[in-house]
Tab-separated table of C-alpha atoms and ligand atoms in Angstrom:
chain	number	residue	atom	x	y	z
A	27	MET	CA	0.000	0.000	0.000
A	28	THR	CA	1.396	3.405	-0.958
A	29	ILE	CA	0.359	6.547	0.839
A	30	ALA	CA	0.907	9.719	-1.155
A	31	THR	CA	0.510	13.267	0.122
A	32	ALA	CA	0.269	16.379	-1.995
A	33	GLN	CA	-0.288	20.077	-1.490
A	34	ALA	CA	-1.915	22.504	-3.931
A	35	CYS	CA	-2.707	26.195	-3.621
A	36	VAL	CA	-5.884	28.075	-4.386
A	37	ASN	CA	-5.907	30.096	-7.590
A	38	ILE	CA	-7.888	33.239	-8.299
A	39	ALA	CA	-8.879	33.972	-11.873
A	40	LEU	CA	-8.134	37.421	-13.265
A	41	ILE	CA	-9.886	36.444	-16.484
A	42	LYS	CA	-12.756	34.221	-15.415
A	43	TYR	CA	-14.003	30.784	-16.390
A	44	TRP	CA	-17.768	31.160	-16.644
A	45	GLY	CA	-19.652	28.575	-18.701
A	46	LYS	CA	-19.021	25.096	-20.040
A	47	ARG	CA	-19.113	23.563	-23.497
A	48	ASP	CA	-19.183	20.094	-21.884
A	49	GLU	CA	-20.784	19.640	-18.452
A	50	THR	CA	-19.425	16.131	-17.814
A	51	LEU	CA	-15.794	16.722	-18.762
A	52	HIS	CA	-15.799	20.317	-17.437
A	53	LEU	CA	-14.695	21.815	-20.740
A	54	PRO	CA	-15.005	25.607	-20.704
A	55	THR	CA	-16.383	27.934	-23.342
A	56	ASN	CA	-13.455	30.339	-22.868
A	57	ASN	CA	-9.812	30.395	-21.758
A	58	SER	CA	-9.156	31.854	-18.304
A	59	ILE	CA	-6.068	33.287	-16.596
A	60	SER	CA	-5.329	32.939	-12.890
A	61	LEU	CA	-2.786	33.626	-10.193
A	62	THR	CA	-1.903	30.800	-7.784
A	63	LEU	CA	-1.780	31.928	-4.136
A	64	ASN	CA	0.806	30.766	-1.627
A	65	GLU	CA	-1.111	31.277	1.627
A	66	LEU	CA	-4.326	29.397	0.812
A	67	TYR	CA	-3.894	25.698	0.111
A	68	SER	CA	-5.120	22.143	0.575
A	69	THR	CA	-3.038	19.196	1.748
A	70	THR	CA	-4.308	15.702	0.948
A	71	SER	CA	-3.151	12.158	1.707
A	72	VAL	CA	-4.484	9.192	-0.268
A	73	ALA	CA	-3.956	5.467	0.217
A	74	PHE	CA	-5.734	2.743	-1.777
A	75	GLU	CA	-6.283	-0.134	0.668
A	76	PRO	CA	-7.336	-3.705	-0.212
A	77	ASP	CA	-9.479	-4.223	2.902
A	78	LEU	CA	-11.641	-1.108	2.791
A	79	PRO	CA	-15.304	-1.769	1.908
A	80	GLU	CA	-15.789	1.833	0.752
A	81	ASP	CA	-13.884	5.097	0.352
A	82	ILE	CA	-13.275	6.960	3.592
A	83	TYR	CA	-13.024	10.744	3.395
A	84	TRP	CA	-12.005	13.080	6.202
A	85	ARG	CA	-11.745	16.828	5.822
A	86	ASP	CA	-10.465	19.230	8.451
A	87	GLY	CA	-10.584	16.631	11.220
A	88	HIS	CA	-14.062	15.204	10.549
A	89	PRO	CA	-15.429	12.326	8.463
A	90	ARG	CA	-17.553	13.753	5.621
A	91	ASN	CA	-20.516	12.129	3.898
A	92	GLY	CA	-23.181	13.159	1.413
A	93	GLU	CA	-22.560	15.177	-1.723
A	94	GLU	CA	-19.013	16.185	-0.804
A	95	ALA	CA	-17.894	12.573	-0.221
A	96	PHE	CA	-19.762	11.446	-3.332
A	97	LYS	CA	-17.758	13.897	-5.456
A	98	VAL	CA	-14.523	12.511	-4.015
A	99	THR	CA	-15.563	8.918	-4.755
A	100	ARG	CA	-16.618	9.844	-8.279
A	101	PHE	CA	-13.217	11.455	-8.788
A	102	LEU	CA	-11.373	8.438	-7.320
A	103	ASP	CA	-13.320	6.234	-9.751
A	104	LEU	CA	-11.572	8.082	-12.605
A	105	VAL	CA	-8.200	7.305	-11.020
A	106	ARG	CA	-9.143	3.665	-10.323
A	107	ASN	CA	-10.326	3.275	-13.885
A	108	GLN	CA	-7.088	4.668	-15.284
A	109	ALA	CA	-4.935	2.606	-12.901
A	110	GLN	CA	-7.023	-0.550	-13.387
A	111	ILE	CA	-7.429	-1.021	-9.644
A	112	GLU	CA	-10.501	-1.731	-7.554
A	113	HIS	CA	-9.277	-0.834	-4.080
A	114	ARG	CA	-11.178	1.752	-2.092
A	115	ALA	CA	-9.214	4.662	-0.694
A	116	ARG	CA	-8.622	6.471	2.560
A	117	VAL	CA	-8.505	10.221	1.873
A	118	ILE	CA	-7.534	12.806	4.466
A	119	THR	CA	-7.501	16.470	3.587
A	120	ARG	CA	-6.954	19.783	5.300
A	121	ASN	CA	-7.699	23.233	3.940
A	122	THR	CA	-6.421	26.605	5.001
A	123	VAL	CA	-9.513	28.000	3.250
A	124	PRO	CA	-13.135	28.077	4.452
A	125	THR	CA	-14.748	25.477	2.191
A	126	ALA	CA	-17.405	26.754	-0.225
A	127	ALA	CA	-17.159	30.362	0.960
A	128	GLY	CA	-16.205	31.576	-2.486
A	129	LEU	CA	-12.517	31.208	-1.756
A	130	ALA	CA	-12.215	28.389	-4.254
A	131	SER	CA	-11.221	25.513	-1.966
A	132	SER	CA	-12.502	23.150	-4.673
A	133	ALA	CA	-9.632	24.224	-6.945
A	134	SER	CA	-6.861	23.536	-4.419
A	135	GLY	CA	-8.762	20.495	-3.110
A	136	PHE	CA	-9.102	18.675	-6.423
A	137	ALA	CA	-5.571	19.610	-7.551
A	138	ALA	CA	-4.133	18.147	-4.330
A	139	LEU	CA	-6.418	15.097	-4.602
A	140	ALA	CA	-5.414	14.525	-8.246
A	141	ALA	CA	-1.709	14.687	-7.371
A	142	ALA	CA	-1.936	12.473	-4.257
A	143	ALA	CA	-4.298	9.900	-5.803
A	144	SER	CA	-2.298	9.657	-9.052
A	145	LYS	CA	0.904	9.001	-7.164
A	146	ALA	CA	-0.750	6.521	-4.783
A	147	ALA	CA	-2.306	4.638	-7.714
A	148	GLY	CA	0.877	4.661	-9.792
A	149	ILE	CA	-0.537	6.562	-12.795
A	150	SER	CA	1.047	9.543	-14.583
A	151	THR	CA	1.984	12.517	-12.450
A	152	ALA	CA	3.063	14.624	-15.444
A	153	ALA	CA	1.783	18.171	-14.957
A	154	ASN	CA	-0.527	18.250	-18.004
A	155	ASP	CA	-2.027	14.876	-17.096
A	156	LEU	CA	-2.623	16.051	-13.507
A	157	SER	CA	-4.167	19.261	-14.812
A	158	CYS	CA	-6.613	17.365	-17.061
A	159	LEU	CA	-7.466	14.999	-14.209
A	160	ALA	CA	-7.935	17.806	-11.656
A	161	ARG	CA	-10.254	19.530	-14.162
A	162	ARG	CA	-12.609	16.539	-13.958
A	163	GLY	CA	-13.081	17.241	-10.240
A	164	SER	CA	-13.621	20.970	-10.672
A	165	GLY	CA	-12.801	23.008	-13.756
A	166	SER	CA	-10.734	25.673	-12.023
A	167	ALA	CA	-8.621	22.983	-10.282
A	168	CYS	CA	-6.686	22.449	-13.525
A	169	ARG	CA	-5.039	25.860	-12.969
A	170	SER	CA	-3.918	25.028	-9.396
A	171	VAL	CA	-1.536	22.343	-10.695
A	172	PHE	CA	0.781	25.173	-11.760
A	173	GLY	CA	2.299	28.114	-9.904
A	174	GLY	CA	2.261	31.838	-10.676
A	175	PHE	CA	0.147	33.010	-13.617
A	176	VAL	CA	-1.624	30.198	-15.446
A	177	GLU	CA	-3.776	30.175	-18.560
A	178	TRP	CA	-6.344	27.397	-18.843
A	179	GLN	CA	-6.470	26.617	-22.544
A	180	LYS	CA	-10.046	25.641	-23.293
A	181	GLY	CA	-8.821	23.177	-25.951
A	182	GLN	CA	-10.584	21.906	-29.055
A	183	ARG	CA	-10.769	18.179	-28.529
A	184	GLU	CA	-13.994	16.475	-27.540
A	185	ASP	CA	-12.193	14.245	-25.033
A	186	GLY	CA	-10.671	17.268	-23.238
A	187	ALA	CA	-7.050	16.056	-23.550
A	188	ASP	CA	-5.947	19.554	-24.635
A	189	SER	CA	-7.980	21.442	-22.006
A	190	HIS	CA	-5.500	22.133	-19.216
A	191	GLY	CA	-3.429	24.818	-17.517
A	192	VAL	CA	-0.316	26.312	-19.093
A	193	PRO	CA	2.078	28.371	-16.948
A	194	LEU	CA	2.474	31.988	-18.111
A	195	SER	CA	4.621	33.169	-15.266
A	196	ASN	CA	6.498	36.380	-15.467
A	197	LEU	CA	6.821	37.156	-11.797
A	198	ASN	CA	10.581	37.640	-11.547
A	199	GLY	CA	10.974	40.589	-9.230
A	200	TRP	CA	7.307	41.579	-9.527
A	201	GLU	CA	6.034	42.121	-5.973
A	202	LEU	CA	2.441	41.361	-6.815
A	203	ARG	CA	-0.051	40.721	-4.015
A	204	LEU	CA	-3.691	39.732	-3.767
A	205	VAL	CA	-5.432	41.039	-0.651
A	206	VAL	CA	-8.308	38.645	0.029
A	207	THR	CA	-11.200	39.792	2.204
A	208	GLN	CA	-13.328	37.353	4.056
A	209	LEU	CA	-16.828	38.737	4.355
A	210	SER	CA	-18.738	35.618	5.221
A	211	SER	CA	-17.633	32.059	5.857
A	212	ALA	CA	-21.176	30.714	5.509
A	213	PRO	CA	-21.516	28.209	2.640
A	214	LYS	CA	-22.999	29.951	-0.366
A	215	GLU	CA	-26.586	29.474	-1.422
A	216	ARG	CA	-25.888	28.582	-5.030
A	217	SER	CA	-22.893	26.604	-6.273
A	218	SER	CA	-20.806	28.129	-9.047
A	219	ARG	CA	-21.704	25.062	-11.114
A	220	ASP	CA	-25.435	25.835	-10.946
A	221	GLY	CA	-24.868	29.578	-11.296
A	222	MET	CA	-22.776	29.052	-14.391
A	223	ARG	CA	-25.280	26.711	-16.010
A	224	ASP	CA	-28.258	28.984	-15.313
A	225	THR	CA	-26.398	31.983	-16.715
A	226	VAL	CA	-25.344	30.202	-19.921
A	227	ASN	CA	-28.891	28.928	-20.457
A	228	THR	CA	-30.899	32.048	-19.662
A	229	SER	CA	-28.898	35.303	-19.569
A	230	PRO	CA	-29.032	37.500	-22.685
A	231	PHE	CA	-25.801	39.089	-21.399
A	232	TYR	CA	-23.862	35.829	-21.742
A	233	ALA	CA	-23.318	36.445	-25.462
A	234	GLY	CA	-21.753	39.821	-24.608
A	235	TRP	CA	-19.482	38.151	-22.067
A	236	LEU	CA	-18.215	35.668	-24.644
A	237	ALA	CA	-17.790	38.325	-27.324
A	238	SER	CA	-15.514	40.369	-25.062
A	239	ILE	CA	-13.332	37.546	-23.730
A	240	ASP	CA	-10.691	37.440	-26.452
A	241	ASP	CA	-9.841	41.121	-26.013
A	242	ASP	CA	-9.541	40.627	-22.235
A	243	LEU	CA	-7.250	37.618	-22.702
A	244	ILE	CA	-5.001	39.528	-25.095
A	245	ALA	CA	-4.831	42.533	-22.757
A	246	ALA	CA	-4.094	40.346	-19.706
A	247	ARG	CA	-1.351	38.340	-21.437
A	248	LYS	CA	0.282	41.553	-22.623
A	249	ALA	CA	0.056	43.152	-19.164
A	250	ILE	CA	1.593	40.064	-17.522
A	251	ALA	CA	4.442	39.967	-20.034
A	252	ARG	CA	5.196	43.656	-19.371
A	253	GLN	CA	4.541	43.444	-15.630
A	254	ASP	CA	2.059	46.270	-16.105
A	255	LEU	CA	-0.131	46.299	-12.974
A	256	PRO	CA	-2.546	49.097	-13.979
A	257	ALA	CA	-3.271	47.360	-17.290
A	258	LEU	CA	-3.689	43.952	-15.625
A	259	GLY	CA	-5.796	45.357	-12.790
A	260	THR	CA	-8.069	47.345	-15.100
A	261	THR	CA	-8.652	44.333	-17.333
A	262	ALA	CA	-9.210	41.945	-14.410
A	263	GLU	CA	-11.661	44.233	-12.596
A	264	ARG	CA	-13.686	44.824	-15.715
A	265	ASN	CA	-13.707	41.125	-16.586
A	266	ALA	CA	-14.976	40.177	-13.102
A	267	LEU	CA	-17.732	42.791	-13.140
A	268	LYS	CA	-18.845	41.656	-16.601
A	269	MET	CA	-19.112	38.097	-15.306
A	270	HIS	CA	-21.226	39.255	-12.358
A	271	ALA	CA	-23.402	41.296	-14.723
A	272	THR	CA	-24.317	38.138	-16.662
A	273	MET	CA	-25.917	36.763	-13.487
A	274	LEU	CA	-28.188	39.782	-13.116
A	275	GLY	CA	-29.554	38.972	-16.576
A	276	ALA	CA	-30.278	35.313	-15.735
A	277	GLU	CA	-33.799	33.969	-15.299
A	278	PRO	CA	-34.337	34.123	-12.346
A	279	PRO	CA	-31.686	36.781	-11.654
A	280	PHE	CA	-29.167	36.200	-8.881
A	281	THR	CA	-26.020	37.661	-7.366
A	282	TYR	CA	-23.295	36.434	-5.014
A	283	TRP	CA	-22.812	39.955	-3.654
A	284	LEU	CA	-23.667	40.857	-0.076
A	285	PRO	CA	-24.060	44.434	1.174
A	286	ALA	CA	-20.513	44.103	2.558
A	287	SER	CA	-19.244	43.120	-0.908
A	288	VAL	CA	-20.473	46.421	-2.323
A	289	ALA	CA	-18.994	48.277	0.649
A	290	ALA	CA	-15.607	46.594	0.035
A	291	MET	CA	-15.806	47.407	-3.683
A	292	ARG	CA	-16.383	51.069	-2.824
A	293	THR	CA	-13.424	50.972	-0.462
A	294	VAL	CA	-11.240	49.793	-3.348
A	295	TRP	CA	-12.568	52.487	-5.678
A	296	ASP	CA	-12.020	55.168	-3.012
A	297	LEU	CA	-8.447	53.957	-2.500
A	298	ARG	CA	-7.836	54.169	-6.229
A	299	LYS	CA	-9.228	57.712	-6.363
A	300	ARG	CA	-6.629	58.575	-3.728
A	301	GLY	CA	-3.883	57.194	-5.964
A	302	VAL	CA	-3.470	53.737	-4.394
A	303	PRO	CA	-2.949	51.077	-7.089
A	304	ALA	CA	-5.742	48.624	-6.205
A	305	TRP	CA	-8.067	46.683	-8.498
A	306	LEU	CA	-10.738	44.229	-7.428
A	307	THR	CA	-11.920	40.858	-8.572
A	308	MET	CA	-14.733	38.634	-7.271
A	309	ASP	CA	-15.671	35.009	-7.846
A	310	ALA	CA	-18.795	32.970	-7.236
A	311	GLY	CA	-19.025	34.241	-3.678
A	312	PRO	CA	-19.235	37.486	-1.701
A	313	ASN	CA	-15.515	38.064	-1.044
A	314	VAL	CA	-13.635	40.901	-2.705
A	315	LYS	CA	-9.998	40.274	-3.702
A	316	VAL	CA	-7.695	43.166	-4.411
A	317	LEU	CA	-4.750	43.110	-6.790
A	318	THR	CA	-1.867	45.375	-5.793
A	319	THR	CA	1.856	45.384	-4.989
A	320	GLU	CA	3.645	44.656	-1.707
A	321	HIS	CA	4.207	48.334	-0.994
A	322	HIS	CA	0.458	49.098	-0.753
A	323	THR	CA	-0.836	46.022	1.089
A	324	GLN	CA	-0.854	47.674	4.506
A	325	ALA	CA	-2.967	50.681	3.484
A	326	ILE	CA	-5.364	48.464	1.547
A	327	SER	CA	-5.695	45.895	4.356
A	328	GLN	CA	-6.416	48.635	6.882
A	329	ALA	CA	-9.066	50.289	4.710
A	330	LEU	CA	-10.739	46.927	4.098
A	331	ARG	CA	-10.666	45.969	7.793
A	332	GLU	CA	-12.441	49.241	8.569
A	333	THR	CA	-15.147	48.457	6.017
A	334	PRO	CA	-18.396	47.324	7.710
A	335	GLY	CA	-19.019	43.604	7.241
A	336	VAL	CA	-15.409	42.644	6.509
A	337	GLU	CA	-14.500	39.836	8.926
A	338	GLY	CA	-10.895	39.278	7.929
A	339	VAL	CA	-8.158	40.089	5.437
A	340	VAL	CA	-5.389	37.787	4.165
A	341	VAL	CA	-2.492	39.155	2.132
A	342	CYS	CA	-1.491	36.533	-0.436
A	343	THR	CA	1.706	36.197	-2.432
A	344	PRO	CA	2.066	34.258	-5.692
A	345	GLY	CA	2.309	30.549	-4.964
A	346	PRO	CA	3.835	27.378	-6.408
A	347	GLY	CA	2.246	24.492	-8.289
A	348	VAL	CA	1.444	21.105	-6.730
A	349	ARG	CA	4.112	19.400	-4.717
A	350	TRP	CA	4.348	16.094	-2.882
A	351	LEU	CA	5.177	15.817	0.810
A	352	ASP	CA	6.887	12.953	2.615
A	353	THR	CA	4.780	13.091	5.783
A	354	PRO	CA	1.204	11.809	5.515
A	355	LEU	CA	-1.616	13.704	7.217
A	356	GLU	CA	-3.333	12.197	10.195
A	357	ALA	CA	-7.122	12.325	10.385
B	429	LIG	C1	-12.958	31.048	-12.047
B	429	LIG	N1	-15.088	30.324	-10.983
B	429	LIG	O1	-12.440	31.232	-13.153
B	429	LIG	C2	-14.465	31.145	-11.984
B	429	LIG	C3	-14.916	32.522	-11.676
B	429	LIG	C4	-16.048	31.028	-10.209
B	429	LIG	C5	-16.142	32.377	-10.800
B	429	LIG	O2	-14.020	28.497	-11.634
B	429	LIG	O3	-18.332	23.340	-12.199
B	429	LIG	O4	-15.764	25.288	-9.065
B	429	LIG	O5	-16.410	22.566	-10.816
B	429	LIG	O6	-16.015	23.357	-13.146
B	429	LIG	O7	-14.278	25.371	-11.113
B	429	LIG	C6	-15.615	28.162	-9.994
B	429	LIG	O8	-16.068	27.109	-10.738
B	429	LIG	O9	-16.736	24.970	-11.360
B	429	LIG	C7	-14.864	29.012	-10.927
B	429	LIG	P1	-16.877	23.485	-11.912
B	429	LIG	P2	-15.605	25.618	-10.511
B	429	LIG	O10	-12.276	30.831	-11.020
């Protein structure tokens, strides 16, 4: 029996993934670009054991059942199928991120699970293979296999073999930071999966989103290559707000924003008016994340902490791709 342990960081998209061309394989309608974050990560140990009657899944010190455990088993079935093994697995995971609070623990979680399970089962641990496998757990997880800036190439193939992350990194000497607010750690009311599907199917604004994506991708790639923060921030903020606008056009309309989200957004805009380089992005949750440089993190963190409804602030630095650890987790 081999136990394998892997760690993967959360990633935050600056150009968002919003909509699928294949719901089963998690193939996106557009490329996305993200930054992997060092401070928020998942660590996962996996062992396939001959005597287990069923998969056992512990997260953050507790056994988990229901939908969450079902998703893990469904993912392990992909690994078992590829490895031609039948053994059930013992999976132990720990997150530094509040699960399902819009801080994308599914991305780090499935990237770490893909890396640990692949190694434990003896199948390929090549980065592109891990990225394609992680994508099957949760689309955005394919980006967490890599560090720094990552572009998820949507790919053309029907089997998804060319739909994976590609590192874009140009961080040498660039003191980029993402200040992440935590507004609410309550699980969200609507999963990003459902939100995405409803938007694609019903929002008249979705066509506008898709039509504008290529320009945003070009602008973001160029800004990353030149280490141009104002250009990257402007593009990322606009891209995020366009994504959120598609939801307001859905039938029925919905939003992930809370009153405190709007307050935090206004804090960022006020900071910018005062000359502080700060641009926001938001995902399928209420938290506002602010792109800036090291020099300005203190002023931004303080202004956000003073914003009503903000419960916490974490300053994140660019992080690495998946790595394997020698010491297994204990439940
Ligand atoms: C992103 N989000 O690019 C976008 C922006 C949320 C908003 O990727 O259905 O959990 O598992 O493929 O990856 C969240 O969606 O969705 C996400 P599935 P996922 O980060």
